[in-house]
Amino acid sequence: MNQSVKEWFESRTGLGRIFHKEMVEYRVPKGLTLPYSLGMLAVLFFVIQIISGIFVLMYYKPDAKLAFDSVNYTIVQVVPWGWFLRSLHAVGAGFFMAIIYTHMFTGVYYNAYKNPRQLIWITGWVIYMVTILLVLTGYLLPQGQLSYWASEVVSEMPTAIPLDIMDKVSLWIKGGFSVGDITITRFFALHVVLLPLLLIVLVFLHMQFFHQTGVTSADGREVHGNEKETVPFIYVTLKEGVIIAIVLAAFSYFIFFNPAPFTPSANFAPADPMRTPAHIAPEWYLTAFYEIFRSIPGKFLGFMATNMFLIFLLLLPILDTSKKKSATKRPLFYFMYLLFLLSFAVLSIEGTQPDTAQSIVIGQVFFFINMLFFVSLPVIAHFEKKKEAIQ
Amino acid sequence: MKFLRSIPIVIILGGLFYALWSGILEPSEWKVPQSAEIIKAKVGEAQLIKEGSKIFKTSCAACHSLRYKKIYPFFVNAPNVKPLFKILMKEHNGFLTRDVYESAFALQLEGLKAAFGSVPPDLSTAYVYLGEGKLFNIIKNPQKVLPGTKMPNMQLNDKQVLAVSAFMKTAILPTAKETSRRHLIGIIVIIFFIILAILLALYRKVVFEEDNIEE
């Protein structure tokens, strides 16, 4: 009976075959390290965002006068378990970004962008961009002071490019001369419909691509298609299950005990176009860019410098000409990689602090170090080739 | 060796997230004085909230609303305003959304603005965005924190200030009872996930042994 039901469905859907192909036939290298689970975690948190998002969406009101109260009063205080949904969505966004960054930095560490995985890297980069748009549009929605002023700053960004048309672009983003009702509904539509849909498609492509090429092994060898050195993916999901449970335990700590770091207190002041806050900083996942932007003199140069990081990131498959993979086998690369991480961390932290002469110097120095990593890649590749030739 | 190599990375990223999420990057310049902290501990939060509610309704509500606690400025009691106010309160279950409140009482709010230079803000969320220390100092001595402000010094003693502050806290943050309920749920959920992790790890070991898989 059971078997015939199974066959009835299988002959009509073919889902079992897909499951078998993706979980059993798809094999991954033995000895994968913990950071290899970050992709799965990112998917998990994307799902958490969608589910919690749907529920807060049921009570949220995209309106300049109503949004703030619909979040801070209706959802958090009136709706049963609304505080939980709101925390899920706010803390979830923070975790999601933290995981995306760590996943990306892991990819850099293992050189996961190299031939034949360029398209995995590029889709990953686009996912990163879309995620940034998602958090930016989402940040406006609660209509706090930070929401308002951060959105003002962001939608003025295009005007850093000295072209007449950019004023129009900025106007078009906002739908008016300042952030207002139209901007909210506009960002709202992007945040709940267009960007998540885009992300779903992109994540699907990203996953399809690495199922096609396989992942790199931790020590940088190509073992895809080698039965001996790989295991069916389904075995790895068991390990990922353990990691997911541990991360969810940490996540629960923030939800139930300490959601404050994810809902900045300054954003509990209702948006007020007449009152500029003394100190505006974006959320932490953008403070590195913010720090670069404000420490480079000149709006246009600052804008370009900020984008350099993103562009270099995209160009990694081209910049890193070495055939070797994984920092575990490349001491020079490993050293530069540490500098890269360190500079990113320092820029991110300094970006949360008020604008002072000291923060400008720190911004410039660590921006330089950050760029040094990208620029050094061809040089490192050159040395590695030489060393190989000697051996 | 593999382990050693990951240590600096864990330190950098761990340090980054610790700095960002532990709150050490936002030290508050205003503090509740030590003497007041002692009073707070002695009197107890429940008592303070009770007293604060009275003080707020009798003095602060002259100018400020506390909409999340369904408290509106005195002007709603004026004979020419009260009928409209009553109807609106009934229609909206006591919570007037900003669009309704600001259009229905636009005249009265304009009046406050004319008197004080700006409309005294709704204080529903002030406890969080000002922080306890800054709020305490504003109520105690507005001129010190907001130089040139038209907010009057209400001549409250430390205990009264603490009381108003404790009451304002209840407008936006969960009560002590609700907080401990959430903590209890949190502990149960965290324990659940830890047990789940252990069980999954054991299950994984069994499966790997049975299927003769090496890692």
Coordinates of C-alpha atoms in Angstrom, one line a residue:
Chain A
M1 CA 0.0 0.0 0.0
N2 CA 2.7 2.4 1.1
Q3 CA 4.8 1.5 -1.9
S4 CA 2.0 2.0 -4.3
V5 CA 1.1 5.4 -2.9
K6 CA 4.7 6.4 -3.3
E7 CA 4.7 5.2 -6.9
W8 CA 1.5 6.9 -7.6
F9 CA 3.0 10.2 -6.6
E10 CA 6.4 9.6 -8.0
S11 CA 5.0 8.8 -11.4
R12 CA 3.1 12.0 -11.4
T13 CA 5.5 14.4 -9.8
G14 CA 9.1 13.2 -10.1
L15 CA 9.9 14.9 -6.8
G16 CA 11.5 11.8 -5.4
R17 CA 14.0 11.7 -8.3
I18 CA 14.9 15.4 -7.7
F19 CA 15.4 14.7 -4.0
H20 CA 17.6 11.7 -4.8
K21 CA 19.6 13.7 -7.3
E22 CA 20.2 16.7 -4.9
M23 CA 20.7 14.8 -1.6
V24 CA 22.3 11.5 -2.6
E25 CA 23.9 11.8 -6.0
Y26 CA 25.2 15.2 -5.2
R27 CA 28.3 14.6 -3.2
V28 CA 30.5 16.9 -1.2
P29 CA 34.1 16.6 -0.1
K30 CA 34.9 14.7 3.2
G31 CA 36.2 16.7 6.1
L32 CA 34.2 19.9 5.5
T33 CA 34.8 22.5 8.2
L34 CA 32.2 24.4 10.2
P35 CA 32.1 27.4 8.0
Y36 CA 30.8 25.3 5.1
S37 CA 27.5 25.2 7.0
L38 CA 27.0 29.0 6.6
G39 CA 25.2 28.7 3.3
M40 CA 22.6 26.4 4.8
L41 CA 22.3 28.8 7.8
A42 CA 21.8 31.8 5.4
V43 CA 18.9 29.9 3.7
L44 CA 17.4 29.1 7.2
F45 CA 17.5 32.7 8.2
F46 CA 16.0 33.8 4.9
V47 CA 13.1 31.5 5.6
I48 CA 12.8 32.9 9.1
Q49 CA 12.7 36.4 7.6
I50 CA 10.0 35.4 5.1
I51 CA 7.8 33.8 7.8
S52 CA 8.2 36.4 10.5
G53 CA 7.9 39.0 7.7
I54 CA 4.5 37.7 6.6
F55 CA 3.2 37.9 10.2
V56 CA 4.4 41.5 10.9
L57 CA 3.1 42.5 7.5
M58 CA -0.4 41.6 8.7
Y59 CA -0.3 44.4 11.2
Y60 CA 2.1 46.9 9.8
K61 CA 0.8 50.1 8.1
P62 CA 2.9 51.7 5.4
D63 CA 2.0 55.3 6.1
A64 CA 4.1 58.2 7.4
K65 CA 1.7 58.8 10.3
L66 CA 0.7 55.3 11.2
A67 CA 3.8 53.2 10.6
F68 CA 5.6 54.0 13.8
D69 CA 2.7 53.2 16.1
S70 CA 1.8 50.1 14.1
V71 CA 5.2 48.7 14.9
N72 CA 5.9 50.0 18.4
Y73 CA 2.4 49.9 19.8
T74 CA 0.1 47.6 17.8
I75 CA 2.6 44.8 16.9
V76 CA 4.8 45.0 20.0
Q77 CA 2.1 45.7 22.7
V78 CA -1.4 44.7 21.4
V79 CA -1.0 41.7 19.1
P80 CA -0.5 38.5 21.2
W81 CA 3.1 37.3 20.6
G82 CA 3.6 40.4 18.4
W83 CA 6.8 41.3 20.4
F84 CA 8.1 37.8 19.5
L85 CA 7.4 38.3 15.8
R86 CA 9.0 41.7 15.7
S87 CA 12.1 40.4 17.6
L88 CA 12.3 37.5 15.2
H89 CA 12.3 39.8 12.2
A90 CA 14.7 42.4 13.7
V91 CA 17.1 40.0 15.3
G92 CA 16.7 37.7 12.3
A93 CA 17.8 40.5 10.0
G94 CA 20.9 41.0 12.1
F95 CA 21.8 37.3 12.1
F96 CA 21.1 37.1 8.4
M97 CA 23.5 39.8 7.6
A98 CA 26.1 38.4 10.0
I99 CA 25.8 35.0 8.3
I100 CA 26.0 36.5 4.8
Y101 CA 29.2 38.4 5.6
T102 CA 30.8 35.4 7.3
H103 CA 29.7 33.2 4.4
M104 CA 31.3 35.7 2.0
F105 CA 34.5 36.0 3.9
T106 CA 34.7 32.2 4.1
G107 CA 34.3 32.1 0.3
V108 CA 37.3 34.4 0.1
Y109 CA 39.3 32.3 2.5
Y110 CA 38.7 29.1 0.6
N111 CA 39.1 30.9 -2.8
A112 CA 35.6 29.7 -3.7
Y113 CA 35.4 32.2 -6.5
K114 CA 38.0 30.5 -8.7
N115 CA 37.5 28.6 -11.9
P116 CA 35.1 26.9 -12.4
R117 CA 33.0 28.6 -9.7
Q118 CA 33.0 32.2 -11.0
L119 CA 29.2 32.2 -11.5
I120 CA 28.6 30.9 -8.0
W121 CA 30.7 33.9 -6.8
I122 CA 28.9 36.4 -9.0
T123 CA 25.4 35.2 -8.1
G124 CA 26.6 35.4 -4.4
W125 CA 27.7 38.9 -5.0
V126 CA 24.3 39.8 -6.5
I127 CA 22.6 38.2 -3.6
Y128 CA 24.7 40.4 -1.3
M129 CA 23.6 43.5 -3.2
V130 CA 19.9 42.6 -3.1
T131 CA 20.2 41.8 0.6
I132 CA 21.6 45.3 1.2
L133 CA 18.7 46.8 -0.7
L134 CA 16.4 44.6 1.4
V135 CA 17.8 45.9 4.7
L136 CA 17.9 49.5 3.5
T137 CA 14.3 49.4 2.4
G138 CA 13.3 47.6 5.5
Y139 CA 15.0 50.1 7.7
L140 CA 12.7 52.9 6.6
L141 CA 9.6 51.0 7.5
P142 CA 9.4 51.5 11.3
Q143 CA 9.6 55.3 10.6
G144 CA 11.9 56.1 13.5
Q145 CA 14.4 58.9 13.4
L146 CA 17.2 56.6 12.2
S147 CA 14.8 55.2 9.5
Y148 CA 14.1 58.6 8.2
W149 CA 17.6 60.1 8.2
A150 CA 19.3 57.0 7.0
S151 CA 16.9 56.9 4.1
E152 CA 17.5 60.5 3.4
V153 CA 21.2 59.9 3.2
V154 CA 20.9 56.8 1.1
S155 CA 18.5 58.3 -1.4
E156 CA 20.9 61.3 -1.7
M157 CA 23.7 58.9 -2.5
P158 CA 23.3 59.2 -6.3
T159 CA 23.9 62.9 -6.2
A160 CA 27.5 62.2 -5.3
I161 CA 28.0 61.5 -9.0
P162 CA 28.4 65.0 -10.6
L163 CA 25.9 64.6 -13.3
D164 CA 22.7 66.7 -13.6
I165 CA 20.5 63.6 -14.1
M166 CA 21.5 62.3 -10.6
D167 CA 19.3 64.9 -8.9
K168 CA 16.4 63.4 -10.8
V169 CA 17.5 59.9 -9.9
S170 CA 17.5 60.9 -6.2
L171 CA 14.1 62.5 -6.6
W172 CA 12.8 59.4 -8.3
I173 CA 14.0 57.1 -5.5
K174 CA 12.2 59.3 -2.9
G175 CA 9.2 60.2 -5.0
G176 CA 9.5 63.7 -3.7
F177 CA 11.9 66.3 -2.3
S178 CA 12.2 64.5 1.0
V179 CA 11.5 61.1 2.4
G180 CA 7.7 60.9 3.0
D181 CA 4.6 58.8 2.5
I182 CA 5.4 58.0 -1.1
T183 CA 8.9 56.8 -0.2
I184 CA 7.5 54.5 2.4
T185 CA 5.0 52.8 0.2
R186 CA 7.6 52.6 -2.5
F187 CA 10.2 51.0 -0.2
F188 CA 7.5 48.9 1.3
A189 CA 6.6 47.4 -2.1
L190 CA 10.2 46.7 -2.9
H191 CA 10.8 45.2 0.6
V192 CA 7.9 42.8 0.7
V193 CA 7.4 41.9 -2.9
L194 CA 10.1 42.6 -5.5
L195 CA 13.3 42.1 -3.6
P196 CA 12.4 38.8 -1.8
L197 CA 11.2 37.3 -5.1
L198 CA 14.4 38.3 -6.7
L199 CA 16.3 36.8 -3.8
I200 CA 14.5 33.5 -4.1
V201 CA 15.4 33.2 -7.7
L202 CA 19.0 34.2 -7.1
V203 CA 19.4 31.8 -4.2
F204 CA 18.0 29.0 -6.4
L205 CA 20.5 29.8 -9.1
H206 CA 23.4 30.1 -6.6
M207 CA 22.5 26.6 -5.3
Q208 CA 22.0 25.1 -8.7
F209 CA 25.5 26.4 -9.7
F210 CA 27.4 24.8 -6.8
H211 CA 25.5 21.6 -7.2
Q212 CA 26.8 21.6 -10.8
T213 CA 30.5 22.3 -10.0
G214 CA 30.6 20.9 -6.5
V215 CA 32.3 22.7 -3.6
T216 CA 36.0 23.1 -3.1
S217 CA 37.5 20.8 -0.4
A218 CA 38.8 22.6 2.7
D219 CA 42.4 22.1 1.6
G220 CA 41.8 23.4 -1.9
R221 CA 41.8 20.2 -4.0
E222 CA 39.3 19.5 -6.7
V223 CA 37.5 16.3 -5.6
H224 CA 34.2 16.8 -7.4
G225 CA 33.3 13.5 -9.0
N226 CA 35.7 11.5 -7.0
E227 CA 33.7 8.9 -5.2
K228 CA 36.4 8.1 -2.6
E229 CA 36.9 11.6 -1.3
T230 CA 33.3 12.7 -1.2
V231 CA 30.2 11.7 0.7
P232 CA 26.5 12.0 -0.3
F233 CA 25.2 15.4 0.7
I234 CA 22.5 13.9 2.9
Y235 CA 25.1 12.9 5.4
V236 CA 26.4 16.5 5.7
T237 CA 22.8 17.7 6.5
L238 CA 23.1 15.8 9.8
K239 CA 26.1 17.9 10.9
E240 CA 24.3 21.0 9.6
G241 CA 21.3 20.1 11.7
V242 CA 23.5 20.1 14.8
I243 CA 25.0 23.5 13.9
I244 CA 21.5 24.9 13.1
A245 CA 20.3 23.9 16.5
I246 CA 23.2 25.6 18.2
V247 CA 22.8 28.8 16.2
L248 CA 19.1 28.8 17.0
A249 CA 19.9 28.5 20.7
A250 CA 22.1 31.6 20.4
F251 CA 19.4 33.3 18.3
S252 CA 16.8 32.6 21.0
Y253 CA 19.0 34.2 23.6
F254 CA 18.7 37.5 21.7
I255 CA 15.0 37.1 21.0
F256 CA 13.9 36.4 24.6
F257 CA 16.6 38.1 26.7
N258 CA 18.2 40.9 24.7
P259 CA 16.7 42.1 21.4
A260 CA 18.0 45.6 22.1
P261 CA 21.2 45.5 20.0
F262 CA 19.0 44.8 17.0
T263 CA 16.5 47.5 17.6
P264 CA 18.6 50.7 18.1
S265 CA 17.2 52.9 20.7
A266 CA 17.5 56.1 18.6
N267 CA 15.0 54.6 16.2
F268 CA 12.3 54.6 19.0
A269 CA 12.0 58.4 18.4
P270 CA 9.4 59.0 15.7
A271 CA 10.7 60.3 12.4
D272 CA 10.9 64.1 12.5
P273 CA 12.0 65.9 9.4
M274 CA 12.5 69.1 11.4
R275 CA 15.0 67.6 13.9
T276 CA 18.3 66.3 12.5
P277 CA 19.9 63.9 15.0
A278 CA 23.3 64.8 16.3
H279 CA 24.8 61.5 15.1
I280 CA 23.5 59.4 12.3
A281 CA 25.0 56.1 11.5
P282 CA 23.6 53.2 9.5
E283 CA 23.3 49.7 10.9
W284 CA 26.5 47.8 11.5
Y285 CA 26.4 45.9 8.2
L286 CA 26.9 49.2 6.3
T287 CA 29.1 51.1 8.8
A288 CA 32.3 50.0 7.0
F289 CA 31.0 51.7 3.8
Y290 CA 29.9 54.7 5.8
E291 CA 33.3 55.0 7.4
I292 CA 35.0 54.9 4.0
F293 CA 32.6 57.4 2.6
R294 CA 33.1 60.0 5.3
S295 CA 36.8 59.7 5.6
I296 CA 37.7 60.2 2.0
P297 CA 37.6 63.9 1.1
G298 CA 35.1 65.0 -1.6
K299 CA 31.7 63.5 -2.0
F300 CA 32.4 62.0 -5.4
L301 CA 35.8 60.4 -4.3
G302 CA 34.1 59.1 -1.2
F303 CA 31.4 57.5 -3.2
M304 CA 33.8 55.9 -5.6
A305 CA 36.0 54.6 -2.7
T306 CA 33.0 53.1 -1.1
N307 CA 32.1 51.3 -4.3
M308 CA 35.7 50.1 -4.8
F309 CA 35.3 47.5 -2.1
L310 CA 32.2 46.2 -3.8
I311 CA 33.7 46.2 -7.2
F312 CA 36.9 44.5 -6.1
L313 CA 34.8 41.9 -4.4
L314 CA 33.0 41.2 -7.6
L315 CA 36.3 41.1 -9.5
L316 CA 38.0 38.6 -7.2
P317 CA 37.9 35.8 -9.8
I318 CA 39.9 38.0 -12.2
L319 CA 42.2 39.6 -9.6
D320 CA 43.3 36.4 -8.0
T321 CA 45.2 34.8 -10.9
S322 CA 46.8 32.1 -8.8
K323 CA 45.8 28.5 -9.6
K324 CA 46.1 27.5 -6.0
K325 CA 43.0 27.3 -3.9
S326 CA 42.3 27.8 -0.2
A327 CA 44.2 30.0 2.3
T328 CA 45.3 26.9 4.1
K329 CA 47.8 26.2 1.3
R330 CA 48.8 29.9 0.7
P331 CA 50.7 31.5 3.6
L332 CA 51.0 34.9 1.8
F333 CA 47.4 35.0 0.9
Y334 CA 46.4 34.0 4.4
F335 CA 48.4 36.9 5.9
M336 CA 46.8 39.4 3.5
Y337 CA 43.4 37.9 4.2
L338 CA 43.8 38.5 7.9
L339 CA 44.6 42.2 7.2
F340 CA 41.5 42.3 5.0
L341 CA 39.3 40.9 7.8
L342 CA 40.9 43.2 10.4
S343 CA 40.4 46.3 8.2
F344 CA 36.8 45.4 7.6
A345 CA 36.2 44.9 11.3
V346 CA 37.9 48.2 12.3
L347 CA 36.0 50.2 9.6
S348 CA 32.7 48.7 10.7
I349 CA 33.3 49.5 14.3
E350 CA 34.7 53.0 13.7
G351 CA 31.7 53.7 11.4
T352 CA 29.4 53.5 14.4
Q353 CA 31.2 56.3 16.2
P354 CA 30.7 60.0 15.9
D355 CA 32.6 61.8 13.1
T356 CA 35.9 63.1 14.5
A357 CA 39.3 64.0 13.1
Q358 CA 40.6 60.7 14.5
S359 CA 37.9 58.6 12.8
I360 CA 38.9 60.2 9.5
V361 CA 42.5 59.0 9.9
I362 CA 41.4 55.6 11.0
G363 CA 39.0 55.4 8.0
Q364 CA 41.7 56.3 5.5
V365 CA 44.4 54.0 6.9
F366 CA 42.2 51.0 7.1
F367 CA 40.6 51.7 3.7
F368 CA 44.1 51.6 2.3
I369 CA 44.8 48.3 4.1
N370 CA 41.6 46.9 2.8
M371 CA 42.4 47.9 -0.8
L372 CA 45.9 46.5 -0.4
F373 CA 44.4 43.0 0.0
F374 CA 42.8 43.2 -3.4
V375 CA 45.7 44.8 -5.1
S376 CA 48.2 42.3 -3.7
L377 CA 46.4 39.3 -5.1
P378 CA 48.1 39.3 -8.6
V379 CA 51.4 39.9 -6.8
I380 CA 50.9 37.0 -4.5
A381 CA 50.0 34.8 -7.5
H382 CA 53.2 35.9 -9.1
F383 CA 55.3 34.9 -6.1
E384 CA 53.5 31.6 -5.8
K385 CA 54.2 30.8 -9.4
K386 CA 57.9 31.6 -8.9
K387 CA 58.1 29.4 -5.9
E388 CA 56.5 26.5 -7.7
A389 CA 58.9 26.9 -10.6
I390 CA 61.8 26.7 -8.1
Q391 CA 60.5 23.5 -6.6
Chain B
M1 CA 47.6 23.4 12.6
K2 CA 44.3 23.8 10.9
F3 CA 42.9 24.8 14.3
L4 CA 45.7 27.4 14.9
R5 CA 45.0 29.0 11.6
S6 CA 41.4 29.7 12.4
I7 CA 42.1 31.4 15.8
P8 CA 42.9 34.9 14.4
I9 CA 39.8 34.8 12.2
V10 CA 37.6 33.8 15.1
I11 CA 39.1 36.5 17.2
I12 CA 38.6 39.2 14.6
L13 CA 35.0 38.2 13.7
G14 CA 34.1 37.4 17.2
G15 CA 35.5 40.7 18.4
L16 CA 33.6 42.5 15.7
F17 CA 30.2 41.0 16.6
Y18 CA 30.9 41.3 20.3
A19 CA 31.6 45.0 19.9
L20 CA 28.5 45.5 17.8
W21 CA 26.1 43.5 19.9
S22 CA 27.2 43.9 23.4
G23 CA 26.3 47.6 23.5
I24 CA 29.8 48.7 24.6
L25 CA 29.9 51.1 21.6
E26 CA 27.1 53.3 22.9
P27 CA 28.1 54.6 26.3
S28 CA 25.5 57.0 27.6
E29 CA 26.8 60.4 28.8
W30 CA 23.9 60.9 31.2
K31 CA 23.5 58.8 34.3
V32 CA 21.0 58.4 37.1
P33 CA 22.8 59.6 40.2
Q34 CA 23.9 57.0 42.7
S35 CA 21.7 58.5 45.4
A36 CA 18.7 58.0 43.2
E37 CA 19.6 54.4 42.4
I38 CA 19.5 53.7 46.2
I39 CA 16.0 55.2 46.4
K40 CA 14.9 53.1 43.5
A41 CA 16.1 49.9 45.1
K42 CA 14.5 50.8 48.4
V43 CA 11.1 51.8 47.1
G44 CA 10.6 49.1 44.5
E45 CA 9.5 49.4 40.9
A46 CA 5.8 48.6 41.5
Q47 CA 5.4 51.4 44.0
L48 CA 7.2 53.9 41.8
I49 CA 5.0 53.1 38.8
K50 CA 1.9 53.7 40.8
E51 CA 3.1 57.0 42.1
G52 CA 4.5 58.0 38.7
S53 CA 1.2 57.4 37.0
K54 CA -0.4 60.0 39.3
I55 CA 2.4 62.5 38.8
F56 CA 2.3 62.1 35.1
K57 CA -1.5 62.5 34.9
T58 CA -1.5 65.6 37.1
S59 CA 1.6 67.5 35.9
C60 CA 3.2 66.2 32.7
A61 CA -0.2 65.7 31.0
A62 CA -0.7 69.5 31.1
C63 CA 1.5 69.5 28.0
H64 CA 2.5 66.0 27.0
S65 CA 0.5 63.1 25.7
L66 CA 1.4 59.5 26.5
R67 CA -0.7 57.9 23.8
Y68 CA 0.5 54.3 24.5
K69 CA -1.0 54.6 27.9
K70 CA -4.1 56.4 26.6
I71 CA -3.2 59.6 28.3
Y72 CA -3.9 62.9 26.5
P73 CA -3.0 66.5 27.3
F74 CA -5.3 68.5 29.5
F75 CA -6.8 70.4 26.6
V76 CA -9.1 67.4 25.8
N77 CA -11.0 68.2 29.0
A78 CA -12.0 71.7 27.9
P79 CA -15.7 72.0 27.5
N80 CA -15.6 72.7 23.8
V81 CA -13.3 69.8 23.1
K82 CA -14.5 67.1 25.4
P83 CA -17.5 65.9 23.3
L84 CA -15.4 65.3 20.2
F85 CA -12.7 63.7 22.4
K86 CA -15.2 61.3 23.9
I87 CA -16.6 60.2 20.5
L88 CA -13.2 59.6 19.1
M89 CA -12.0 57.6 22.2
K90 CA -15.1 55.4 21.8
E91 CA -14.6 54.9 18.1
H92 CA -10.9 54.1 18.5
N93 CA -10.9 52.0 21.7
G94 CA -8.9 54.7 23.5
F95 CA -5.9 54.7 21.3
L96 CA -6.0 57.6 18.9
T97 CA -3.7 57.1 16.0
R98 CA -1.5 60.0 15.1
D99 CA -3.5 61.0 12.0
V100 CA -6.7 61.1 13.9
Y101 CA -5.2 62.8 17.0
E102 CA -3.2 65.4 15.1
S103 CA -6.1 66.4 12.8
A104 CA -8.9 66.4 15.4
F105 CA -6.9 68.5 17.8
A106 CA -4.8 70.5 15.3
L107 CA -6.0 73.8 16.9
Q108 CA -5.1 72.8 20.4
L109 CA -1.7 71.5 19.4
E110 CA -1.0 74.7 17.5
G111 CA -1.9 76.5 20.7
L112 CA 0.8 74.6 22.6
K113 CA 3.3 75.2 19.8
A114 CA 2.6 78.9 20.0
A115 CA 3.2 78.9 23.7
F116 CA 6.3 76.7 23.8
G117 CA 8.0 77.1 20.4
S118 CA 7.3 73.4 19.6
V119 CA 4.6 70.9 20.4
P120 CA 5.6 69.1 23.6
P121 CA 6.3 65.6 22.1
D122 CA 4.4 62.5 22.9
L123 CA 6.4 60.7 25.5
S124 CA 5.3 57.1 24.8
T125 CA 8.7 55.9 23.5
A126 CA 10.9 58.5 25.2
Y127 CA 12.1 56.1 27.9
V128 CA 13.9 54.1 25.2
Y129 CA 15.2 56.7 22.9
L130 CA 16.5 59.0 25.6
G131 CA 17.7 56.2 27.9
E132 CA 17.0 56.1 31.6
G133 CA 19.9 58.5 32.5
K134 CA 19.1 61.2 30.0
L135 CA 15.4 61.0 30.8
F136 CA 16.1 61.4 34.5
N137 CA 18.2 64.5 34.0
I138 CA 15.7 66.1 31.6
I139 CA 12.9 65.8 34.1
K140 CA 15.1 66.8 36.9
N141 CA 16.5 69.8 35.2
P142 CA 15.5 70.4 31.5
Q143 CA 17.8 73.4 31.0
K144 CA 20.9 71.3 31.8
V145 CA 20.2 68.7 29.2
L146 CA 18.4 70.8 26.6
P147 CA 19.8 74.3 26.9
G148 CA 17.2 77.0 25.9
T149 CA 14.3 74.6 26.1
K150 CA 10.8 75.8 27.0
M151 CA 10.2 72.6 29.0
P152 CA 9.7 73.9 32.5
N153 CA 11.6 72.5 35.6
M154 CA 8.8 70.7 37.4
Q155 CA 10.7 70.9 40.7
L156 CA 10.3 67.2 41.4
N157 CA 12.4 65.4 43.9
D158 CA 14.6 62.4 43.0
K159 CA 11.9 59.9 44.1
Q160 CA 9.2 61.6 42.0
V161 CA 11.4 61.8 39.0
L162 CA 12.2 58.1 39.3
A163 CA 8.5 57.4 39.7
V164 CA 7.6 59.3 36.5
S165 CA 10.4 57.6 34.6
A166 CA 9.3 54.1 35.9
F167 CA 5.8 54.9 34.7
M168 CA 7.0 56.1 31.3
K169 CA 9.0 52.9 30.9
T170 CA 5.7 50.8 31.1
A171 CA 4.4 52.7 28.0
I172 CA 7.0 51.0 25.8
L173 CA 8.8 48.2 27.6
P174 CA 7.3 45.1 29.0
T175 CA 6.6 45.0 32.7
A176 CA 8.8 43.0 35.1
K177 CA 6.3 40.2 35.2
E178 CA 6.1 40.0 31.4
T179 CA 9.9 40.2 31.2
S180 CA 10.3 37.2 33.5
R181 CA 7.7 35.3 31.6
R182 CA 9.7 35.9 28.4
H183 CA 12.9 34.8 30.1
L184 CA 11.3 31.6 31.2
I185 CA 10.1 30.9 27.7
G186 CA 13.5 31.7 26.5
I187 CA 15.2 29.3 28.8
I188 CA 12.9 26.5 27.8
V189 CA 13.5 27.2 24.1
I190 CA 17.2 27.4 24.5
I191 CA 17.3 24.1 26.4
F192 CA 15.2 22.5 23.7
F193 CA 17.6 23.5 21.0
I194 CA 20.6 22.3 23.0
I195 CA 19.0 19.0 23.6
L196 CA 18.1 18.8 19.9
A197 CA 21.7 19.5 19.0
I198 CA 23.0 16.7 21.3
L199 CA 20.4 14.2 20.0
L200 CA 21.2 15.1 16.4
A201 CA 24.9 14.7 17.1
L202 CA 24.4 11.3 18.6
Y203 CA 22.1 10.3 15.8
R204 CA 24.7 11.4 13.3
K205 CA 27.3 9.2 15.0
V206 CA 25.1 6.2 14.8
V207 CA 24.2 6.8 11.2
F208 CA 27.9 7.3 10.2
E209 CA 28.9 4.1 12.0
E210 CA 26.0 2.1 10.5
D211 CA 26.7 3.2 7.0
N212 CA 30.4 3.0 7.5
I213 CA 31.1 6.6 6.5
E214 CA 34.3 8.3 7.5
E215 CA 34.4 12.0 7.9

